[in-house]
Coordinates of C-alpha atoms in Angstrom, one line a residue:
M10 CA -120.3 198.4 -152.5
D11 CA -121.1 194.8 -152.4
T12 CA -122.5 192.8 -149.7
R13 CA -118.8 191.1 -148.8
Q14 CA -117.4 194.5 -148.1
S15 CA -120.7 195.9 -146.1
Q16 CA -120.5 192.9 -143.9
F17 CA -116.9 192.9 -143.0
E18 CA -117.4 197.2 -142.5
A19 CA -120.0 196.1 -139.9
L20 CA -117.6 193.8 -137.7
V21 CA -115.1 196.3 -138.0
N22 CA -117.2 198.6 -136.8
A23 CA -119.0 196.8 -134.3
Y24 CA -116.4 194.6 -132.6
S25 CA -112.6 196.4 -133.1
A26 CA -112.7 198.3 -130.0
D27 CA -113.4 194.9 -128.2
L28 CA -110.7 193.2 -130.1
F29 CA -108.3 196.2 -129.5
R30 CA -109.3 196.2 -125.3
Y31 CA -109.0 192.3 -125.3
A32 CA -105.3 192.3 -127.5
R33 CA -103.9 195.1 -125.4
W34 CA -104.6 193.4 -122.1
L35 CA -103.4 189.9 -123.8
C36 CA -100.1 191.2 -124.5
G37 CA -99.7 194.3 -122.9
D38 CA -98.5 196.8 -125.4
P39 CA -101.2 198.8 -127.5
N40 CA -98.7 199.0 -130.6
I41 CA -98.7 195.1 -131.0
A42 CA -102.4 195.3 -130.1
E43 CA -103.1 197.1 -133.3
D44 CA -101.2 195.0 -135.0
L45 CA -102.8 191.7 -133.5
V46 CA -106.3 193.6 -134.3
Q47 CA -105.3 194.5 -137.9
E48 CA -103.5 190.9 -138.8
S49 CA -106.8 189.5 -137.3
F50 CA -109.1 191.3 -139.9
M51 CA -107.1 190.7 -142.4
R52 CA -107.5 187.0 -141.6
A53 CA -111.5 187.9 -141.1
W54 CA -111.4 189.5 -144.8
K55 CA -109.7 186.2 -146.0
A56 CA -112.1 183.4 -144.3
L57 CA -115.4 186.0 -144.4
H58 CA -117.2 183.4 -146.3
K59 CA -116.7 180.8 -143.8
L60 CA -118.4 182.7 -140.9
R61 CA -122.2 181.2 -141.3
D62 CA -123.8 182.9 -138.0
T63 CA -123.4 186.7 -137.7
D64 CA -124.5 185.8 -134.2
A65 CA -121.3 184.1 -133.5
A66 CA -119.1 187.0 -134.8
K67 CA -117.2 188.2 -131.9
S68 CA -116.1 184.6 -130.8
W69 CA -115.0 183.9 -134.2
L70 CA -113.3 187.4 -134.3
I71 CA -111.8 186.7 -130.7
T72 CA -111.0 183.1 -131.8
I73 CA -108.7 184.6 -134.7
L74 CA -107.0 187.0 -132.4
R75 CA -105.9 184.2 -130.2
R76 CA -104.1 182.6 -133.0
E77 CA -102.6 185.5 -134.3
N78 CA -101.5 186.3 -130.6
L79 CA -100.1 182.5 -130.5
R80 CA -98.2 182.8 -134.0
R81 CA -96.5 186.0 -132.8
F82 CA -94.6 183.9 -130.3
A83 CA -94.1 181.5 -133.0
R84 CA -92.2 183.7 -135.5
K85 CA -90.9 185.8 -132.2
H86 CA -86.9 186.2 -132.5
H87 CA -85.6 187.5 -129.0
D88 CA -83.2 190.6 -129.3
T89 CA -80.7 191.1 -126.4
V90 CA -79.8 194.3 -125.1
S91 CA -76.6 195.1 -123.3
W92 CA -77.1 197.3 -120.0
D93 CA -74.7 199.5 -121.8
D94 CA -76.9 200.4 -124.5
V95 CA -79.4 201.7 -122.4
D96 CA -79.9 205.1 -122.1
E97 CA -80.9 206.3 -118.8
Q98 CA -83.2 209.0 -118.5
Q99 CA -83.7 211.4 -115.8
F100 CA -86.9 212.0 -114.4
D101 CA -88.4 214.9 -112.3
D102 CA -90.5 213.7 -109.2
D103 CA -92.3 216.7 -109.4
A104 CA -93.4 216.2 -112.8
T105 CA -96.5 214.6 -112.3
P106 CA -99.3 215.0 -109.5
P107 CA -99.6 212.5 -106.8
D108 CA -103.2 211.5 -107.5
L109 CA -101.9 210.6 -111.2
A110 CA -98.9 209.2 -110.2
D111 CA -100.8 206.8 -108.1
S112 CA -103.2 206.0 -110.6
I113 CA -100.2 205.0 -113.2
A114 CA -98.7 203.2 -110.4
T115 CA -102.0 201.0 -109.8
N116 CA -102.6 200.6 -113.8
T117 CA -98.4 199.5 -113.7
S118 CA -98.7 196.9 -111.0
L119 CA -102.1 195.7 -112.5
Q120 CA -100.9 195.3 -116.1
Q121 CA -97.4 193.5 -114.7
A122 CA -99.7 191.5 -112.3
L123 CA -101.7 190.2 -115.5
D124 CA -98.5 190.0 -117.5
A125 CA -97.5 187.9 -114.8
L126 CA -100.3 185.5 -115.2
P127 CA -99.5 182.1 -117.0
L128 CA -101.6 182.5 -120.2
T129 CA -103.7 179.7 -119.2
Y130 CA -105.0 181.6 -116.5
R131 CA -104.9 185.3 -118.0
E132 CA -107.1 184.3 -121.3
P133 CA -110.0 183.0 -119.2
L134 CA -110.0 185.9 -116.9
L135 CA -109.3 188.3 -120.1
L136 CA -112.6 186.5 -121.6
Q137 CA -114.6 187.1 -119.2
V138 CA -113.7 190.4 -118.1
L139 CA -113.3 192.1 -121.1
G140 CA -115.3 189.9 -123.4
G141 CA -118.2 189.4 -121.0
Y142 CA -118.0 185.6 -121.8
S143 CA -119.8 183.2 -119.4
C144 CA -117.8 180.2 -118.2
D145 CA -119.3 177.8 -120.8
E146 CA -118.5 180.1 -123.7
I147 CA -115.4 180.8 -122.6
A148 CA -115.0 176.6 -122.3
Q149 CA -116.3 176.6 -125.8
E150 CA -113.7 179.0 -126.8
L151 CA -110.7 177.8 -125.3
G152 CA -111.7 173.8 -125.9
I153 CA -112.0 173.3 -122.0
K154 CA -114.5 171.8 -119.7
T155 CA -116.5 174.6 -118.0
N156 CA -115.1 173.2 -114.5
A157 CA -111.5 174.1 -115.7
V158 CA -112.4 177.3 -117.1
M159 CA -113.8 178.0 -113.1
T160 CA -110.8 176.3 -111.6
R161 CA -108.5 178.4 -114.1
L162 CA -110.9 181.9 -113.2
F163 CA -110.2 181.3 -109.2
R164 CA -106.4 180.7 -109.6
A165 CA -106.2 183.7 -111.9
R166 CA -108.2 186.0 -109.1
Q167 CA -105.9 184.7 -106.3
H168 CA -102.9 185.0 -107.9
L169 CA -104.0 189.0 -109.2
R170 CA -105.0 189.1 -105.3
Q171 CA -101.6 188.1 -103.7
K172 CA -99.5 190.2 -106.4
L173 CA -101.9 193.2 -105.7
E174 CA -101.9 193.0 -102.2
H175 CA -97.9 192.5 -102.1
D176 CA -97.5 195.4 -104.3
F177 CA -99.9 197.6 -102.2
K178 CA -98.7 196.5 -98.5
P179 CA -98.3 199.6 -96.2
D180 CA -94.7 199.6 -94.8
T181 CA -95.5 199.4 -91.1
S182 CA -91.5 199.1 -90.4
K183 CA -91.5 202.8 -90.6
V184 CA -93.3 204.6 -87.3
G185 CA -93.4 208.1 -86.7

């Protein structure tokens, strides 16, 4: 096995889970996230000779993934579906235990709240929470100033807090 292939396999083994997790939160769909990760690694393979510092490999791969995600929107064609074509499915309310249903509702609300964030707020938040990047590293990754990162992180958390508090606000209109 040549050194290029072993270097690439080491990158895949070390960072594929992190890239998938970031892509999943970035796009909201596990299937699209898998495609993004595969495309990112394909681009990384083609450009592996450009990676000079192996300590910067994670940032390099995240940058490739971010750009690949942006390419997805550039080539995306929006198909429309008529409501008449959508099959309504009947779900049994007793099919899921209450704890599991609450957990699913919380995760769904969180995912929807993240999806509702503008990309300018969502990206730095995901880089910090999922990637473990510092504000300085995020600033370098996104090509903006550190103060702008801190502002975006603050606003992202503020938007999430408001959305989630609204979604989980107890209904006090029903008394006894």
